mmCIF file of C-alpha atoms in Angstrom:
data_model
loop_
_atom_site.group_PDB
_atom_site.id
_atom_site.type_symbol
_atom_site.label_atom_id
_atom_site.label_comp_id
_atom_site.label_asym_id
_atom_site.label_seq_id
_atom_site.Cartn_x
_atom_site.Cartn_y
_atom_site.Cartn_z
ATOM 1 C CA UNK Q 234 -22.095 23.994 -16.508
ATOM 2 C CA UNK Q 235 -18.998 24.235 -18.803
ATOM 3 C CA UNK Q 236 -17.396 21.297 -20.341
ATOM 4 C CA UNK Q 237 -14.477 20.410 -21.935
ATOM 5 C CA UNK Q 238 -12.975 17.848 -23.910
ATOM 6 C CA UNK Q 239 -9.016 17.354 -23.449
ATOM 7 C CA UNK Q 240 -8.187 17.944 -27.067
ATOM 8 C CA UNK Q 241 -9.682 21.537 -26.383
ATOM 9 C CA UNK Q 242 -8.334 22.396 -23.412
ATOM 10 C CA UNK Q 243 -5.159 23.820 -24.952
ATOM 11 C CA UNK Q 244 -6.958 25.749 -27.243
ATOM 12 C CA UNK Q 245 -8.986 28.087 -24.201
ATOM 13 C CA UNK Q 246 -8.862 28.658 -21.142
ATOM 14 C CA UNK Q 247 -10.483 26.954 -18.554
ATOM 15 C CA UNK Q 248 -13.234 29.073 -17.301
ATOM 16 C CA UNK Q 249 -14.027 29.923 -13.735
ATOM 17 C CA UNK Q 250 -16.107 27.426 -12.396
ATOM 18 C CA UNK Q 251 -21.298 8.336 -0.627
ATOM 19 C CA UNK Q 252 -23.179 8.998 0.716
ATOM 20 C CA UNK Q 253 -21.806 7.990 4.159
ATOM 21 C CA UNK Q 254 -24.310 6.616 6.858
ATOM 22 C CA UNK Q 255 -23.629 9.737 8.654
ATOM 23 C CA UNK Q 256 -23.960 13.128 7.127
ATOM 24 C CA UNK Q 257 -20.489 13.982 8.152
ATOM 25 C CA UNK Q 258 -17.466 18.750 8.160
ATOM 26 C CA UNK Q 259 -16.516 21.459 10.196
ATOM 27 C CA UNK Q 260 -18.170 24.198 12.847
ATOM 28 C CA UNK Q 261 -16.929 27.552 13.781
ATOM 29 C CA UNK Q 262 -15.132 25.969 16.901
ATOM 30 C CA UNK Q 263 -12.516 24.946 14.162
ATOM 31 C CA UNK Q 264 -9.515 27.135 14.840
ATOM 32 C CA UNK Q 265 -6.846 27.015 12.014
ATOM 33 C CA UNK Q 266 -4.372 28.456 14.497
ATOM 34 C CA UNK Q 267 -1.341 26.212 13.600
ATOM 35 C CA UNK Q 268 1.847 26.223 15.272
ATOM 36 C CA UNK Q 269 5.027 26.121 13.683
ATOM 37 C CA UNK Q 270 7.374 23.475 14.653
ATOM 38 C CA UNK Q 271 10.420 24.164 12.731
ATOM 39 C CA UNK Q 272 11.700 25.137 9.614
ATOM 40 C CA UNK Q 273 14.656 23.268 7.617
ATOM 41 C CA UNK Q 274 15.826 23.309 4.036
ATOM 42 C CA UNK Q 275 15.543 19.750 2.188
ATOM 43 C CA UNK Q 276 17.977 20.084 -1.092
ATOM 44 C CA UNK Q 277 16.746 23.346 -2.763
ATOM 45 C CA UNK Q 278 13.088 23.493 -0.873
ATOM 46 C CA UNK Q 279 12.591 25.328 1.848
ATOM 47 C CA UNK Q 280 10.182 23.570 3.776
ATOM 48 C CA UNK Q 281 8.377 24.309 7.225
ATOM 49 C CA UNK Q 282 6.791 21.622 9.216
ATOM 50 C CA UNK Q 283 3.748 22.800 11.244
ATOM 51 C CA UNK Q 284 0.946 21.468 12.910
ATOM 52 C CA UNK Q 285 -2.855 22.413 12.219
ATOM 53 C CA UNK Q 286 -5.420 22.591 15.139
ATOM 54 C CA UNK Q 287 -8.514 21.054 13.315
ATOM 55 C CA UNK Q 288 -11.539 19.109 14.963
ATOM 56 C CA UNK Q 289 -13.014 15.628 14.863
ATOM 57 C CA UNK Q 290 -16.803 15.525 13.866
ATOM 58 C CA UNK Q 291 -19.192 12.433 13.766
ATOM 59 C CA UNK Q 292 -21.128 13.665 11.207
ATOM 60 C CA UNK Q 293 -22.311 17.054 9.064
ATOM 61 C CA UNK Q 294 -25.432 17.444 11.436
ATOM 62 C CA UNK Q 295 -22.697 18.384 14.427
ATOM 63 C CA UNK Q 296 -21.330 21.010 12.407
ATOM 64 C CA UNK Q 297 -24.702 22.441 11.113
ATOM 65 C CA UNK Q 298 -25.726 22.052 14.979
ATOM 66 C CA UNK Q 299 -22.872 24.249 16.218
ATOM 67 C CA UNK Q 300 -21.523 20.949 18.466
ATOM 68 C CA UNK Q 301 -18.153 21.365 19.880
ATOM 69 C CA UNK Q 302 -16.038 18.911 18.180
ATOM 70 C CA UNK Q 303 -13.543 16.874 19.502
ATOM 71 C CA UNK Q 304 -9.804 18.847 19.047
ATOM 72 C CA UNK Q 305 -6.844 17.177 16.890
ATOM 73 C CA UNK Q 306 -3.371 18.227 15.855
ATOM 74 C CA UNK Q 307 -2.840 17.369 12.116
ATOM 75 C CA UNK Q 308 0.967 17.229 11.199
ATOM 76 C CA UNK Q 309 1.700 18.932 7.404
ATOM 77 C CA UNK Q 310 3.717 20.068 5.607
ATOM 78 C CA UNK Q 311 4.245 23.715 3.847
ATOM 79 C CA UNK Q 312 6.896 23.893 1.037
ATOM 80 C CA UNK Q 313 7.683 26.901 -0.961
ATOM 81 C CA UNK Q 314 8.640 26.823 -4.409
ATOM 82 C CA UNK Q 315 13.345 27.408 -5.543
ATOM 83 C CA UNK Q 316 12.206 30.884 -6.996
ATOM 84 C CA UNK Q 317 12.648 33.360 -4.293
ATOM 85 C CA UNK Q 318 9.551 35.710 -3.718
ATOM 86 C CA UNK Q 319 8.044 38.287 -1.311
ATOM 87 C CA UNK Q 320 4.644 36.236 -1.161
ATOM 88 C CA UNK Q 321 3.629 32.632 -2.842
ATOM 89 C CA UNK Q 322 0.253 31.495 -3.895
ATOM 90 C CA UNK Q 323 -0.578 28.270 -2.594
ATOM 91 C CA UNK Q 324 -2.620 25.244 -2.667
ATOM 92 C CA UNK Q 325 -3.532 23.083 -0.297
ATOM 93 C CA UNK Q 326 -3.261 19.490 -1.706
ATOM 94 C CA UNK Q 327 -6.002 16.816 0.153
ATOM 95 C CA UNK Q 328 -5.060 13.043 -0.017
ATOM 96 C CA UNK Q 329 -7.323 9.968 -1.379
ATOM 97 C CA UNK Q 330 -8.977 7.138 0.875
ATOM 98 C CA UNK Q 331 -5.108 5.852 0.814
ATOM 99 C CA UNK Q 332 -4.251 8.565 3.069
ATOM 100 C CA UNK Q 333 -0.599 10.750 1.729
ATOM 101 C CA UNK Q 334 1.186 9.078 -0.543
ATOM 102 C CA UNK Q 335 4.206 10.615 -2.003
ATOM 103 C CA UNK Q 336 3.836 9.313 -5.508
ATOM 104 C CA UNK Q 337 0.716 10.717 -6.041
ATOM 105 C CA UNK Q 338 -0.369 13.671 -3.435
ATOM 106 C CA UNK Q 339 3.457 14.423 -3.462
ATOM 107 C CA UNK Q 340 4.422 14.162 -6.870
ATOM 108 C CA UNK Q 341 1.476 16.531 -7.741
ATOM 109 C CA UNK Q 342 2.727 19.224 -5.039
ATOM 110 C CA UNK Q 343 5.982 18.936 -6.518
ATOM 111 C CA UNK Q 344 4.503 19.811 -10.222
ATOM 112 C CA UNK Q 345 2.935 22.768 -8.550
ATOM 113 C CA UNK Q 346 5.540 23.851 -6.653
ATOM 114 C CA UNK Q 347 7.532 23.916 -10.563
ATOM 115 C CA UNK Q 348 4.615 26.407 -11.313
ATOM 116 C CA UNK Q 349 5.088 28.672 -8.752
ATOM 117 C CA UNK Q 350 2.562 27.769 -6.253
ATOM 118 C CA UNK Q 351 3.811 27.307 -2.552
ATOM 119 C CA UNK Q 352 1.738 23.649 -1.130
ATOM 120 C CA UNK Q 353 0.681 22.336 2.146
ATOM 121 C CA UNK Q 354 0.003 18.708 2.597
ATOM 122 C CA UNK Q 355 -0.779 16.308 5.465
ATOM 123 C CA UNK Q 356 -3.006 13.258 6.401
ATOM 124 C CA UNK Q 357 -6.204 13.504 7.707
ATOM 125 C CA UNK Q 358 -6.070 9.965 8.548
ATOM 126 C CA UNK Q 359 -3.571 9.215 10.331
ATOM 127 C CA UNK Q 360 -3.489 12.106 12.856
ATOM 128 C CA UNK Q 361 -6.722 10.367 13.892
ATOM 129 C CA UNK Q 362 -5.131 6.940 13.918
ATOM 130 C CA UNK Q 363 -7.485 5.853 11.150
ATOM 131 C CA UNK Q 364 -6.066 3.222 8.782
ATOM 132 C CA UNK Q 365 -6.997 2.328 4.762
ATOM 133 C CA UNK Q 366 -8.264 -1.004 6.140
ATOM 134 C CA UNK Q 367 -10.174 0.261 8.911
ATOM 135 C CA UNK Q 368 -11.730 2.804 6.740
ATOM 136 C CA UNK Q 369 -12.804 0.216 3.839
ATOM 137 C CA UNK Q 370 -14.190 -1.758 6.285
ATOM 138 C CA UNK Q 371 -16.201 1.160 7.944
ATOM 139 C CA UNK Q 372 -19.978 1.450 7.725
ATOM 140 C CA UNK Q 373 -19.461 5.165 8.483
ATOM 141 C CA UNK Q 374 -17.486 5.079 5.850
ATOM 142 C CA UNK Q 375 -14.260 8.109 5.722
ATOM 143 C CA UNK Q 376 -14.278 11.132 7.872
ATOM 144 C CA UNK Q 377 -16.133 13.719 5.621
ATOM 145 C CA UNK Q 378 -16.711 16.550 8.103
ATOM 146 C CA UNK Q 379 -13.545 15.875 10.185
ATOM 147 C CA UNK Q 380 -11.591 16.381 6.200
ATOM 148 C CA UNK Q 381 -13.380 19.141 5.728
ATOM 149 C CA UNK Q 382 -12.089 20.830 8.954
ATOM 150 C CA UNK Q 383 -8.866 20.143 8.083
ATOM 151 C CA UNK Q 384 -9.200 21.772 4.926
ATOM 152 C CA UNK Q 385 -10.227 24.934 6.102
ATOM 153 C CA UNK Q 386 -7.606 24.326 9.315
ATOM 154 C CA UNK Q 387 -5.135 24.545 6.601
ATOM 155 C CA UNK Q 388 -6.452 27.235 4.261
ATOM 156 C CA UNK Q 389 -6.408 29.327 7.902
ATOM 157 C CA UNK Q 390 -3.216 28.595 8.553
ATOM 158 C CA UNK Q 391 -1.829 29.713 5.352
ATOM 159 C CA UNK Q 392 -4.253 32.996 5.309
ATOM 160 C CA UNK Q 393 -2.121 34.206 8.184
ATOM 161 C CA UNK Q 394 1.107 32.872 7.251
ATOM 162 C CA UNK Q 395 3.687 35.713 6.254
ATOM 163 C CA UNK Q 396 4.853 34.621 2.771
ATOM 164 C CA UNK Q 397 1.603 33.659 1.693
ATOM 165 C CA UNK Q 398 -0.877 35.528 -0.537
ATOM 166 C CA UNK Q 399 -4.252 35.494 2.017
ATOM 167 C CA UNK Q 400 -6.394 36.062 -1.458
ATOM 168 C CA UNK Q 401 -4.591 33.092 -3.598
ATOM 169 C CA UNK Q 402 -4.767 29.878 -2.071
ATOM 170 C CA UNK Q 403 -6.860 26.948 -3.973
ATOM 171 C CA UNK Q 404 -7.578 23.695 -2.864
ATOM 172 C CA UNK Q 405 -7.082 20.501 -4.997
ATOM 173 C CA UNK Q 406 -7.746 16.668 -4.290
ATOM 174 C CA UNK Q 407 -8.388 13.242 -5.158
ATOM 175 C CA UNK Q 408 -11.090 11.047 -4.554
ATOM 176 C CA UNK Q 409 -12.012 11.765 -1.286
ATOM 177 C CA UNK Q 410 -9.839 14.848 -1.492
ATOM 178 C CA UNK Q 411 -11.544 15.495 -4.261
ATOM 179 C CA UNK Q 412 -14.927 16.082 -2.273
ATOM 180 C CA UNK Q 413 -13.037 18.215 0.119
ATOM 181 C CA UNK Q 414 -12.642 20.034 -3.143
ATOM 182 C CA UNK Q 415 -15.991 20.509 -4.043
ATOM 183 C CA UNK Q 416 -17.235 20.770 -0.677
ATOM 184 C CA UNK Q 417 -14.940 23.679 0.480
ATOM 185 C CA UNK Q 418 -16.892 25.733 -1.808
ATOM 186 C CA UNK Q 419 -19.894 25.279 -0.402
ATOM 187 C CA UNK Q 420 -21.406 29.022 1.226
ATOM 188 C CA UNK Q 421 -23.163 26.860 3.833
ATOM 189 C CA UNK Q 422 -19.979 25.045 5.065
ATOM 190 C CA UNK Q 423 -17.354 28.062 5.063
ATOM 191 C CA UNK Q 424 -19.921 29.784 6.900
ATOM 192 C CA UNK Q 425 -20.555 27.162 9.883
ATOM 193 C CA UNK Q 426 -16.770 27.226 10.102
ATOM 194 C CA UNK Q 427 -16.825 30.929 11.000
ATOM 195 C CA UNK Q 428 -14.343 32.297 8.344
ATOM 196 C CA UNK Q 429 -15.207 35.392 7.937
ATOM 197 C CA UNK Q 430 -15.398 36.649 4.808
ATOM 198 C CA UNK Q 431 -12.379 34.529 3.698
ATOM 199 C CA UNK Q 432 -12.626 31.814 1.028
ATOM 200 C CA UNK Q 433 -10.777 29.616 -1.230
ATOM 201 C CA UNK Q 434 -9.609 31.275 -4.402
ATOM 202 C CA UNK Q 435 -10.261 28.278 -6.566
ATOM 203 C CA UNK Q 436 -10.825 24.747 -6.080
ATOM 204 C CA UNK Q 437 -10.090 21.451 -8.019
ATOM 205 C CA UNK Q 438 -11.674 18.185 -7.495
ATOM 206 C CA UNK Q 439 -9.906 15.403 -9.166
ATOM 207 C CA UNK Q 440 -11.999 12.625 -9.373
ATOM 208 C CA UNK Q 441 -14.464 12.758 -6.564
ATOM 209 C CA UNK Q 442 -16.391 10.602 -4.917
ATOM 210 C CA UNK Q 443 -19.839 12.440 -5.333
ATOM 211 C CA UNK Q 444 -21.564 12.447 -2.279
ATOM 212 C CA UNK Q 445 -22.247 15.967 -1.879
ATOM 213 C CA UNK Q 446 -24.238 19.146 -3.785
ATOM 214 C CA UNK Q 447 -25.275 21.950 -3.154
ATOM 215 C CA UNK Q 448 -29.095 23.257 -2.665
ATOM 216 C CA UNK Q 449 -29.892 24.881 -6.271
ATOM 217 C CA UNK Q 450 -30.264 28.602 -4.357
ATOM 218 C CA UNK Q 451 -28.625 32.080 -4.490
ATOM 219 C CA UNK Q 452 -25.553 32.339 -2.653
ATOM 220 C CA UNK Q 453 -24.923 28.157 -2.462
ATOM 221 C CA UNK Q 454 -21.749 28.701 -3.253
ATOM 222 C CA UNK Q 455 -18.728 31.132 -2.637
ATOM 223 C CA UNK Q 456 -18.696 32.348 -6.009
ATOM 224 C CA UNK Q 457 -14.905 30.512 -6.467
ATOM 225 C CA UNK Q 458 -14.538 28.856 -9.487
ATOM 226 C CA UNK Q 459 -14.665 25.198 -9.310
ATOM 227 C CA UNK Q 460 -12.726 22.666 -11.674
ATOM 228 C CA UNK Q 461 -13.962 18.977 -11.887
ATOM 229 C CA UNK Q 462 -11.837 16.637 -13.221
ATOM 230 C CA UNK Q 463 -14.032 12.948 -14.815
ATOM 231 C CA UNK Q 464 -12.763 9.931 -16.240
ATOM 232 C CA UNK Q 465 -15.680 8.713 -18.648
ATOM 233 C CA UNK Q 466 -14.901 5.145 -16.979
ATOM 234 C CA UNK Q 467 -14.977 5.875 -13.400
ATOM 235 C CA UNK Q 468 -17.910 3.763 -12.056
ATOM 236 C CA UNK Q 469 -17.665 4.886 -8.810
ATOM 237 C CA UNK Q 470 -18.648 8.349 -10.121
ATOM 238 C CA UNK Q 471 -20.901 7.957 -13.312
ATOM 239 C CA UNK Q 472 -20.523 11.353 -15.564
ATOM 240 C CA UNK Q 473 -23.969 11.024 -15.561
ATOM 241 C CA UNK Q 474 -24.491 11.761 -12.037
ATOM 242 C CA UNK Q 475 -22.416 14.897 -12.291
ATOM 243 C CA UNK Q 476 -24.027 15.814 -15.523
ATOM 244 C CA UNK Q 477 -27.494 15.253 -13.481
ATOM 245 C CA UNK Q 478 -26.354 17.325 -10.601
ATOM 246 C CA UNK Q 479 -25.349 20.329 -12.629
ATOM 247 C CA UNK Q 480 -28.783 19.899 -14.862
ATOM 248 C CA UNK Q 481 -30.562 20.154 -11.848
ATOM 249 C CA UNK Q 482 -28.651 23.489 -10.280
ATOM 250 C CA UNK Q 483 -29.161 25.365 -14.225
ATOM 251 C CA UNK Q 484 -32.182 24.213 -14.829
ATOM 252 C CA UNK Q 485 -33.101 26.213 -11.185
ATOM 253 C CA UNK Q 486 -31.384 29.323 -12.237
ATOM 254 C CA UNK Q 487 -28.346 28.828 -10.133
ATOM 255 C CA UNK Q 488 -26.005 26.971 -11.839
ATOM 256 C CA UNK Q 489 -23.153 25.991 -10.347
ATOM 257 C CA UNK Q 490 -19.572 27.435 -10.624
ATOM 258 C CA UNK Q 491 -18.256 23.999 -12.263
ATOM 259 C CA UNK Q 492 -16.282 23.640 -15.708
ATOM 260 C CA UNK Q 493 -16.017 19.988 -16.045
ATOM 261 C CA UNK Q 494 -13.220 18.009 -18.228
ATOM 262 C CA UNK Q 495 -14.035 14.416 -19.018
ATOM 263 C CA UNK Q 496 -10.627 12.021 -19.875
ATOM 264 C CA UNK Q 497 -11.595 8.988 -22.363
ATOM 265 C CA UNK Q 498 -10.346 5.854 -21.088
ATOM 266 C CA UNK Q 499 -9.671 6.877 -17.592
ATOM 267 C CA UNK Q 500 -10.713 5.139 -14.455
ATOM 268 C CA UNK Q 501 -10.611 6.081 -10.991
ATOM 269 C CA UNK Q 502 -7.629 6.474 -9.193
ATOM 270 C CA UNK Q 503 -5.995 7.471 -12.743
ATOM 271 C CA UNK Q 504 -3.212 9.482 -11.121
ATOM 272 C CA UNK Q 505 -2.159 6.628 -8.794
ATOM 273 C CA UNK Q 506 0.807 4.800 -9.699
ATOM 274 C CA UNK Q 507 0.761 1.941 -7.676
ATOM 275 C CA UNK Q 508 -2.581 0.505 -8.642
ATOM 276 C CA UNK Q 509 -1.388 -0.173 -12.122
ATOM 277 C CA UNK Q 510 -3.586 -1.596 -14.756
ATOM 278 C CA UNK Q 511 -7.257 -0.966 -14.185
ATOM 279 C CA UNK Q 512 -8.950 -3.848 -12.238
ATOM 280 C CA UNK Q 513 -11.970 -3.713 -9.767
ATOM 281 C CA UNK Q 514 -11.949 -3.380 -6.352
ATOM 282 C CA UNK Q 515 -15.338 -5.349 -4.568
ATOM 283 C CA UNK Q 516 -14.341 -4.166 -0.695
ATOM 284 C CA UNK Q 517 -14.212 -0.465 -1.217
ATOM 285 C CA UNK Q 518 -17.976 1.108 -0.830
ATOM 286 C CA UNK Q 519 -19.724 3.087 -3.583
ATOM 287 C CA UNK Q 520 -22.264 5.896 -3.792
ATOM 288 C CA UNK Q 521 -22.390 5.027 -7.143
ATOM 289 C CA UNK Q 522 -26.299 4.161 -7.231
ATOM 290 C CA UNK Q 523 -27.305 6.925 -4.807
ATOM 291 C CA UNK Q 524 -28.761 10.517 -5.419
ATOM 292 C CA UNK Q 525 -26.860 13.185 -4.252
ATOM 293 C CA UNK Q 526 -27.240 14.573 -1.297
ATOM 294 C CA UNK Q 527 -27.898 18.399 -0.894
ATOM 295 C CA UNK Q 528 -26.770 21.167 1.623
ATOM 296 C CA UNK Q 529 -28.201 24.185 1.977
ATOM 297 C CA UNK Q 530 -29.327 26.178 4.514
ATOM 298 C CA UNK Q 531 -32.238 24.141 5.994
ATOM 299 C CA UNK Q 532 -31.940 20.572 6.593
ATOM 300 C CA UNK Q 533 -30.326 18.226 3.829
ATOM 301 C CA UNK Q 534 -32.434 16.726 1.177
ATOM 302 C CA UNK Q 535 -31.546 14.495 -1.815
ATOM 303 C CA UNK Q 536 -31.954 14.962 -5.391
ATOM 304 C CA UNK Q 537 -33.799 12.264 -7.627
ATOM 305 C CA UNK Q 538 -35.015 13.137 -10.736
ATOM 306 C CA UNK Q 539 -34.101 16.061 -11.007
ATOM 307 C CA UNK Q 540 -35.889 17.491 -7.816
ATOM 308 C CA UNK Q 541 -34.816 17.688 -3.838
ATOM 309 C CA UNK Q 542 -36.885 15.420 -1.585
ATOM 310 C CA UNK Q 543 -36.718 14.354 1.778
ATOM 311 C CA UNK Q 544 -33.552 12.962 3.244
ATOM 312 C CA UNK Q 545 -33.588 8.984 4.487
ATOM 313 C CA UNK Q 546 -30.703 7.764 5.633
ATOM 314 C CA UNK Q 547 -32.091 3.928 5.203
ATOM 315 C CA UNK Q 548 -32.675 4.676 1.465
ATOM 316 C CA UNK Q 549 -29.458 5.557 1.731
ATOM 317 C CA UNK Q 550 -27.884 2.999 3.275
ATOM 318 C CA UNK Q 551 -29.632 0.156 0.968
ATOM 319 C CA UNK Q 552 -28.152 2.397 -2.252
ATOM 320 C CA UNK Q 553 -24.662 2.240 -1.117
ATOM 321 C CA UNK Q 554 -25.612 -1.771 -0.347
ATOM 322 C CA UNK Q 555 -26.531 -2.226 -3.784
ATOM 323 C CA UNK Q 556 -23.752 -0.919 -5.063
ATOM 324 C CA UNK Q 557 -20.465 -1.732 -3.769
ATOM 325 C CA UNK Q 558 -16.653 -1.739 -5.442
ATOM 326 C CA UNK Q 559 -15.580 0.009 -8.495
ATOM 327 C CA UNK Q 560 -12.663 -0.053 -10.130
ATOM 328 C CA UNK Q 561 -9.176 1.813 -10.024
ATOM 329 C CA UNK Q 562 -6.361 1.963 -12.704
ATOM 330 C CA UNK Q 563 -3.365 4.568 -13.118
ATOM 331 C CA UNK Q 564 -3.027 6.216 -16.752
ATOM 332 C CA UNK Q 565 0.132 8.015 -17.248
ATOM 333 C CA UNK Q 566 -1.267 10.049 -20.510
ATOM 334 C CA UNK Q 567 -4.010 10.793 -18.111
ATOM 335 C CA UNK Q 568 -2.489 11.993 -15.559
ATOM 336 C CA UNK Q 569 0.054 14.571 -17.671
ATOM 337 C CA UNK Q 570 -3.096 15.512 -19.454
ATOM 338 C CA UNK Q 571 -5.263 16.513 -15.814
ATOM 339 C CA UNK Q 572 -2.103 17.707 -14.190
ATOM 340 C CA UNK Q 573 -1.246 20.389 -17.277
ATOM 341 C CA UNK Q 574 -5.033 21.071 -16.792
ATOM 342 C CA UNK Q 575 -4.836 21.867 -12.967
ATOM 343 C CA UNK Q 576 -1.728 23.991 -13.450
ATOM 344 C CA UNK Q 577 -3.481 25.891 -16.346
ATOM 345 C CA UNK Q 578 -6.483 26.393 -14.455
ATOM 346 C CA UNK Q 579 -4.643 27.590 -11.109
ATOM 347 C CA UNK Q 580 -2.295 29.690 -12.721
ATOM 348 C CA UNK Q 581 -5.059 31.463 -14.336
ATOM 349 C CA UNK Q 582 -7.388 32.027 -11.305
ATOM 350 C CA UNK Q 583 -4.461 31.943 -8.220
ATOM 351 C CA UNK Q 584 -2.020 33.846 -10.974
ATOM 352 C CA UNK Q 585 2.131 32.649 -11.282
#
């Protein structure tokens, strides 16, 4: 592991880096074959509106099983930056549990698109007529392996779209975008979605929820770097576990592709305008006080203390029990600070 304070990030470059009742991502019946609606020009963006074919999963045992999954369209959105080009990098920008929200997923795709990088947005959510509410009040809790889909629906789509470079596109997100993120790196997940030997060039996960790790073995990742973005007050994801996490994958002899920045002071949500001052939120559920659980390629396990043991979904369930809310705040230093930080580290690993 790699981390970095704030105050140094301007002095190097970044290097090259829950748990949900159900294990719920994607199988290799996902086709990313997305249609093209129309194109149109909004002020000085060019923007195309397509739609991705992605698939609706229960669970992550589905996908590992090779089920058929249930076929959606997801509506999104692919903008290009003013500066004309030949071919764009791009980055496919995943939502939080709020679903797309222009002030935050938006306003972040707009800072990239300033950078150079072409973006693709949509809403996972509500192309499967899922709302916030519904969701908070879910036992199931959000639609990990139906996300997940999505994100590789869209990183598909974009592979095969003319003014895109195939070997630049990254992936950032936010809370639970921010475990598609992490999770798109995963070797054992790109593979059950039958990619090929395609990947994302770099992924950032802005304040995840956690859930998810990989098994501490050779090849379980795709070798992408990996940028994790931490407020040291976010008590729906401790720094601790994360610190834990990567201890664990090291102290095997696979560590994992991660540089981590922690931001003092921030809380979760910190990029989110609307919340406002940080308060706690009791109805939202937490994996807070549960071990993470690991992929691999056998069946999922969890790691406590430092070691992978058996999975059991009712330990499971009674952590997330014992642990519900956290709390959310927006900081606007924090958010300049981890969007110069995502620019920096995408424009050195996706180039301008």
């Amino acid at each position: 592991m790699h981390r970095m304070t704030p105050a140094s990030v301007g002095d190097a470059a970044v290097a090259r880096s829950a748990v949900a009742r159900a294990l719920v991502v994607v199988a290799a019946a996902v086709v990313a074959g997305t249609a093209l609606v129309h194109g149109q020009v909004r002020g000085a963006d060019p923007i195309e509106s397509v739609t991705l074919r992605s698939g609706s999963y229960a669970d992550f045992r589905q996908v590992f099983a090779r089920e058929a999954s249930a076929g959606v369209s997801v509506p999104a959105t692919l903008r290009f930056p003013e500066r004309p080009r030949e071919r764009y990098p791009a980055v496919v920008v995943v939502h939080t549990l709020g679903g797309f929200q222009e002030a935050n997923e938006g306003w972040l795709a707009a800072e990239l698109r300033r950078s150079g990088f072409a973006t693709l947005t949509y809403d996972s959510f509500s192309a499967r007529g899922l709302s916030q509410s519904a969701l908070i009040g879910s036992r199931a809790g959000p639609p990990m392996a139906s996300g997940v889909a999505d994100a590789f629906a869209a990183f598909q789509f974009l592979a095969g779209h003319p003014r895109i470079a195939a070997d630049r596109i990254g992936i950032v997100g936010f809370s639970f975008g921010g475990e598609m993120a992490h999770l798109t790196a995963f070797e054992s997940l790109r593979a059950a979605m039958g990619a090929g030997p395609s990947r994302f060039a770099a992924h950032v996960a802005t304040y995840p929820a956690g859930n998810y790790g990989a098994w501490a073995e050779a090849g379980a990742y795709t070798g992408a770097p990996i940028l994790m973005l931490l407020g040291d007050k976010d008590d729906n994801l401790p720094v601790a576990k994360v610190e834990g996490y990567l201890a664990y994958a090291s102290g095997a002899g696979h560590p994992a592709p991660i540089t981590t920045i922690v931001y003092p002071g921030a809380f979760h949500a910190w990029t989110v305008p609307t919340l406002g001052a940080p308060r706690f939120y009791p109805q939202y559920g937490s994996a807070r006080k549960c071990p993470v659980i690991l992929f691999g390629r056998g069946a999922p396990t969890v790691l406590v203390d430092g070691l992978a043991q058996p999975f059991d979904p009712d330990a499971l369930a009674a952590c997330r029990a014992a642990g519900p809310g956290y709390s959310m705040g927006f900081d606007v230093t924090t958010r300049t600070k981890s969007t110069a930080d995502t620019v920096a580290f995408l424009q050195r690993h996706l180039g301008p």
